[in-house]
Structures are given as C-alpha cells and as structure tokens.
Short mmCIF file of C-alpha atoms in Angstrom, two decimals:
data_model
loop_
_atom_site.label_atom_id
_atom_site.label_comp_id
_atom_site.label_asym_id
_atom_site.label_seq_id
_atom_site.Cartn_x
_atom_site.Cartn_y
_atom_site.Cartn_z
CA MET M 1 -106.32 28.37 -95.40
CA SER M 2 -107.96 27.59 -98.69
CA THR M 3 -109.55 30.27 -100.88
CA LYS M 4 -112.86 28.47 -100.95
CA ARG M 5 -113.10 28.49 -97.19
CA THR M 6 -112.11 32.15 -96.98
CA ASN M 7 -114.72 33.44 -99.43
CA SER M 8 -117.61 31.08 -98.74
CA PRO M 9 -120.39 31.88 -96.23
CA ILE M 10 -119.89 30.70 -92.66
CA SER M 11 -121.34 27.23 -92.27
CA ALA M 12 -123.46 26.05 -89.36
CA GLN M 13 -120.57 23.92 -88.09
CA ASP M 14 -118.20 26.89 -88.27
CA LYS M 15 -120.66 28.97 -86.26
CA LYS M 16 -120.64 26.30 -83.56
CA THR M 17 -116.85 26.54 -83.47
CA LEU M 18 -116.97 30.35 -83.38
CA PHE M 19 -119.45 30.62 -80.54
CA GLY M 20 -117.74 27.76 -78.73
CA VAL M 21 -114.33 29.48 -78.60
CA ILE M 22 -115.96 32.87 -77.90
CA PHE M 23 -117.77 31.39 -74.88
CA LEU M 24 -114.64 29.58 -73.70
CA HIS M 25 -112.63 32.81 -73.87
CA GLY M 26 -115.00 34.45 -71.41
CA LEU M 27 -115.04 31.36 -69.20
CA ASN M 28 -111.25 31.10 -69.17
CA ASP M 29 -110.58 34.76 -68.46
CA MET M 30 -113.27 34.90 -65.78
CA HIS M 31 -111.25 32.36 -63.79
CA SER M 32 -107.74 33.38 -64.81
CA THR M 33 -108.35 36.84 -63.27
CA ALA M 34 -109.06 35.26 -59.88
CA LEU M 35 -105.49 35.63 -58.62
CA PRO M 36 -105.68 39.26 -57.39
CA THR M 37 -108.97 38.43 -55.66
CA VAL M 38 -107.67 35.29 -53.95
CA ILE M 39 -104.32 36.74 -52.81
CA PRO M 40 -105.87 38.56 -49.81
CA MET M 41 -107.53 35.27 -48.80
CA LEU M 42 -104.17 33.49 -49.00
CA ALA M 43 -102.51 36.30 -47.05
CA LYS M 44 -104.91 35.46 -44.23
CA SER M 45 -105.03 31.66 -44.51
CA ILE M 46 -101.33 30.84 -45.16
CA SER M 47 -99.69 34.15 -44.14
CA LEU M 48 -98.74 35.01 -47.71
CA THR M 49 -96.13 37.78 -47.88
CA MET M 50 -95.98 40.55 -50.47
CA SER M 51 -92.87 38.98 -51.99
CA GLN M 52 -94.60 35.61 -52.34
CA ALA M 53 -97.64 37.29 -53.88
CA GLY M 54 -95.32 38.99 -56.36
CA PHE M 55 -93.78 35.65 -57.32
CA LEU M 56 -97.26 34.20 -57.95
CA ASN M 57 -98.07 37.10 -60.27
CA ALA M 58 -94.69 36.73 -61.99
CA LEU M 59 -95.31 32.99 -62.52
CA PHE M 60 -98.62 33.72 -64.23
CA GLY M 61 -97.15 36.42 -66.46
CA LEU M 62 -93.95 34.61 -67.43
CA THR M 63 -95.77 31.36 -68.21
CA ASN M 64 -98.03 33.24 -70.62
CA ILE M 65 -95.15 35.16 -72.21
CA PHE M 66 -93.08 32.08 -72.97
CA GLY M 67 -95.81 29.44 -73.08
CA GLN M 68 -98.19 30.97 -75.61
CA PRO M 69 -95.75 31.03 -78.57
CA MET M 70 -94.70 27.44 -77.85
CA PHE M 71 -98.25 26.12 -77.44
CA GLY M 72 -99.37 28.10 -80.49
CA PHE M 73 -96.64 26.45 -82.57
CA ILE M 74 -97.79 23.01 -81.39
CA ALA M 75 -101.47 23.86 -81.87
CA ASP M 76 -100.91 24.55 -85.58
CA LYS M 77 -100.05 20.88 -86.01
CA LEU M 78 -103.12 19.50 -84.20
CA ARG M 79 -106.21 18.31 -86.02
CA ARG M 80 -108.63 18.78 -83.12
CA PRO M 81 -108.85 21.88 -80.86
CA TRP M 82 -107.39 20.14 -77.82
CA PHE M 83 -105.86 23.27 -76.32
CA ALA M 84 -108.81 25.58 -77.03
CA VAL M 85 -111.31 23.29 -75.31
CA TRP M 86 -109.39 21.74 -72.42
CA GLY M 87 -107.11 24.67 -71.55
CA PRO M 88 -109.98 26.59 -69.87
CA LEU M 89 -110.78 23.54 -67.74
CA LEU M 90 -107.22 23.61 -66.41
CA SER M 91 -107.61 27.32 -65.64
CA VAL M 92 -110.88 26.64 -63.81
CA ILE M 93 -109.37 23.80 -61.77
CA GLY M 94 -106.43 25.94 -60.68
CA ALA M 95 -108.60 28.96 -59.86
CA SER M 96 -111.17 26.88 -57.95
CA LEU M 97 -108.58 25.08 -55.83
CA LEU M 98 -106.36 28.12 -55.20
CA PRO M 99 -108.42 29.50 -52.26
CA LEU M 100 -108.03 26.08 -50.56
CA ALA M 101 -104.22 26.02 -50.90
CA PRO M 102 -102.76 24.84 -47.55
CA SER M 103 -99.26 26.14 -48.29
CA TYR M 104 -97.33 28.45 -50.56
CA GLY M 105 -95.99 25.53 -52.59
CA THR M 106 -99.50 24.27 -53.26
CA ALA M 107 -100.62 27.78 -54.24
CA PHE M 108 -97.68 27.92 -56.64
CA ILE M 109 -98.87 24.69 -58.30
CA PHE M 110 -102.45 25.94 -58.63
CA VAL M 111 -101.33 29.25 -60.14
CA GLY M 112 -99.15 27.23 -62.52
CA MET M 113 -102.25 25.28 -63.61
CA MET M 114 -104.14 28.54 -64.21
CA SER M 115 -101.31 30.03 -66.25
CA VAL M 116 -100.69 26.90 -68.32
CA GLY M 117 -104.41 26.57 -69.04
CA THR M 118 -104.55 30.18 -70.22
CA SER M 119 -101.41 29.71 -72.32
CA LEU M 120 -102.91 26.63 -73.94
CA PHE M 121 -106.23 28.27 -74.75
CA HIS M 122 -105.41 31.67 -76.23
CA PRO M 123 -103.27 30.74 -79.28
CA GLN M 124 -105.51 27.96 -80.55
CA GLY M 125 -108.72 29.69 -79.47
CA THR M 126 -107.81 32.80 -81.46
CA GLY M 127 -106.64 30.68 -84.39
CA ARG M 128 -109.80 28.57 -84.53
CA CYS M 129 -111.92 31.72 -84.30
CA GLY M 130 -110.09 33.24 -87.28
CA ALA M 131 -110.16 30.03 -89.32
CA ALA M 132 -113.88 29.48 -88.74
CA ALA M 133 -114.80 33.12 -89.50
CA GLY M 134 -112.85 33.22 -92.76
CA GLY M 135 -112.30 36.50 -94.58
CA ASN M 136 -115.90 37.71 -94.74
CA ALA M 137 -116.40 38.43 -91.03
CA LEU M 138 -112.94 37.98 -89.54
CA ALA M 139 -112.70 41.33 -87.74
CA PHE M 140 -116.26 41.08 -86.40
CA TYR M 141 -115.87 37.63 -84.88
CA LEU M 142 -112.40 38.38 -83.52
CA SER M 143 -113.90 41.46 -81.86
CA LEU M 144 -116.56 39.25 -80.25
CA PHE M 145 -113.80 36.88 -79.15
CA GLN M 146 -111.87 39.73 -77.51
CA ALA M 147 -115.02 41.24 -76.00
CA SER M 148 -115.89 37.91 -74.40
CA GLY M 149 -112.46 37.74 -72.77
CA SER M 150 -112.76 41.34 -71.56
CA PHE M 151 -116.20 40.60 -70.11
CA GLY M 152 -114.83 37.54 -68.30
CA SER M 153 -111.93 39.57 -66.90
CA ALA M 154 -114.30 42.33 -65.75
CA VAL M 155 -116.75 40.08 -63.90
CA GLY M 156 -114.16 37.53 -62.72
CA PRO M 157 -113.32 39.13 -59.36
CA ILE M 158 -117.01 39.71 -58.57
CA TYR M 159 -117.86 36.15 -59.64
CA VAL M 160 -115.17 34.58 -57.44
CA VAL M 161 -116.17 36.57 -54.35
CA PHE M 162 -119.87 35.82 -54.94
CA MET M 163 -119.34 32.08 -55.44
CA ILE M 164 -117.13 31.72 -52.38
CA SER M 165 -119.49 33.76 -50.21
CA MET M 166 -122.48 31.70 -51.38
CA LEU M 167 -120.91 28.23 -51.41
CA GLY M 168 -117.88 28.55 -49.16
CA LYS M 169 -114.34 27.73 -50.23
CA PRO M 170 -114.65 23.91 -49.92
CA LEU M 171 -117.76 23.72 -52.12
CA PHE M 172 -116.50 26.17 -54.75
CA PRO M 173 -114.45 23.59 -56.74
CA ILE M 174 -117.02 20.84 -56.16
CA ALA M 175 -119.74 22.95 -57.78
CA VAL M 176 -117.69 24.57 -60.56
CA ILE M 177 -115.24 21.96 -61.88
CA PRO M 178 -117.76 19.20 -62.86
CA ALA M 179 -120.04 21.74 -64.58
CA VAL M 180 -117.17 23.22 -66.60
CA ALA M 181 -115.90 19.73 -67.48
CA LEU M 182 -119.30 18.84 -68.94
CA ILE M 183 -119.37 22.12 -70.91
CA CYS M 184 -115.91 21.42 -72.33
CA LEU M 185 -116.90 17.86 -73.25
CA TYR M 186 -119.99 19.11 -75.06
CA LEU M 187 -118.02 21.72 -77.00
CA TRP M 188 -115.29 19.18 -77.76
CA ARG M 189 -117.84 16.97 -79.48
CA HIS M 190 -119.44 19.79 -81.47
CA MET M 191 -116.53 22.04 -82.44
CA GLU M 192 -115.19 21.49 -85.92
CA ALA M 193 -111.86 19.76 -86.49
CA ARG M 194 -109.53 20.67 -89.33
CA THR M 195 -110.80 19.51 -92.71
CA GLU M 196 -108.92 17.00 -94.85
CA ASP M 197 -108.03 19.80 -97.29
CA GLU M 198 -106.48 21.84 -94.49
CA ILE M 199 -104.50 18.85 -93.25
CA ARG M 200 -103.15 18.14 -96.74
CA GLU M 201 -102.29 21.82 -97.15
CA MET M 202 -100.41 21.80 -93.85
CA SER M 203 -98.51 18.63 -94.78
CA ALA M 204 -97.44 20.19 -98.08
CA ARG M 205 -95.84 23.21 -96.42
CA PRO M 206 -92.08 23.25 -95.73
CA ARG M 207 -91.36 22.02 -92.22
CA GLN M 208 -90.28 24.88 -89.96
CA HIS M 209 -88.66 24.73 -86.55
CA PHE M 210 -89.95 26.81 -83.67
CA PHE M 211 -87.32 29.56 -83.76
CA GLU M 212 -87.43 29.79 -87.56
CA ASN M 213 -91.18 30.24 -87.38
CA LEU M 214 -90.88 32.79 -84.57
CA ARG M 215 -88.27 34.81 -86.47
CA TYR M 216 -90.46 34.87 -89.58
CA LEU M 217 -93.52 36.01 -87.61
CA ILE M 218 -91.60 38.77 -85.82
CA SER M 219 -90.39 40.06 -89.19
CA LYS M 220 -94.03 40.34 -90.32
CA VAL M 221 -95.86 41.55 -87.19
CA GLY M 222 -93.06 42.73 -84.89
CA TRP M 223 -94.23 46.34 -85.07
CA ILE M 224 -97.73 45.33 -83.93
CA VAL M 225 -96.23 43.38 -81.02
CA SER M 226 -94.10 46.39 -80.06
CA ILE M 227 -97.03 48.82 -80.15
CA THR M 228 -99.19 46.45 -78.08
CA SER M 229 -96.41 45.98 -75.52
CA VAL M 230 -95.94 49.73 -75.14
CA ARG M 231 -99.70 50.25 -74.80
CA ASP M 232 -100.00 47.63 -72.06
CA ALA M 233 -96.91 48.96 -70.25
CA VAL M 234 -98.44 52.44 -70.18
CA PHE M 235 -101.74 51.00 -68.98
#
C-alpha cells in the first residue's frame, strides 16, 4: 500500500468500496449461519442423523479453516474484488437451496457451496476494507465490518425461519437468489478495483509461494492467531 493512499482522506470511491464490503459481510454471515436452523428441517425431511449433522458442521468449519488462507493468497493477486462480491452470492445460493435438499448428498453439496462462498468472501472482503480505509480510520471501519458480520450472524436464524414461514421452502430461493444477484452485480460495478500504482507495486515485490507466505505471516501474527483460537475454543 502506498504512503499517499494511507495518509490521504478517504475518497468517495473508497467509501463505496467500504460500505459495499461492510454490507456484503452482513449479507454473507446472515445466510452462512443458516445451517443450525435448517438442520432440524433436514432431520424431518430426509431423516438426517446426528452423525450426518455433525459431518455437515465439520465440512463448513474445515472448508473455512483451510480455504480462507488459500483464497486469501489468490485474492492478493486479483485486480478486481471477485471473491468479495461473488462469494456471498454462493453462500446465499447454498443456504437458500439447503432446506430443499432431497438427500444427504445434495445437502452436503449445498453446505459446501455455503462454506466455499464464505471462505472466498472473508479474506478479500477484510483486505479491501482495510485497503480502502487506509491508516486514518482503519480500526473504525474494520470494527464496522466486524459488527456487520456479527449482526448478520445474530439475525440469520430468525431471518431464515421468517422467510421460510412467509414464503415456504420452494419460494425461498426464488425470491432471495435473484435479488442478491442484482445487489452483487451493482456492487461489482461500483466497488473500486486496485489502482495502477498498487498493481505496479505488487508486480515489483518478490514472488512468494503459498507456504513461504504462510510461514512469514505466522511468524508475524502467530500469537494473535493463537489467542483468538483459545478465545473461540473457550467460547
């Protein structure tokens, strides 16, 4: 990130990017938290067992654990925010279709779509939020980003139950998916891409492989990762 961009006031285009990824974080997490709400429905409709429900939860968690570092590494090389914009749509598609799953295998695929969409969004969404905020208001906008995700997670189960009770399971994806696709398309057109200066700066850096990059990051922020892991385990 260039010094000029870090110290200069936030531009109107950067604000569009900031509020775009903040909104998408809430939208993504509102649907990615649907799994615990839908599992009782699947237990009734396809006779889902507790072991199968556990595997669905494990799929979501493991995909995020291993997928986010990989997608984050790829996202750093992209000019446009592909993952940040279209990842939530994949989460919404999976969450909307999951209550309609006719079999355990189909449910597994839909949960996989939810988890991949979430893994795609979070690294680049957080990164674009930080890059657009710069150094002047980084903590503030990152806090809004996190608060939006927490709000989405909090209202997600209520939202899913309300939508299904109002529309019914067959109409839930028909009503939600096209609307979210249009939102993502709008944000895709208005969110800022990387500038030419940023692209030249990236090209000038030494090329690093995934595991080299991961080892370097762990050496810098490993203690933060450890503290966060312990906190979430206790929670």
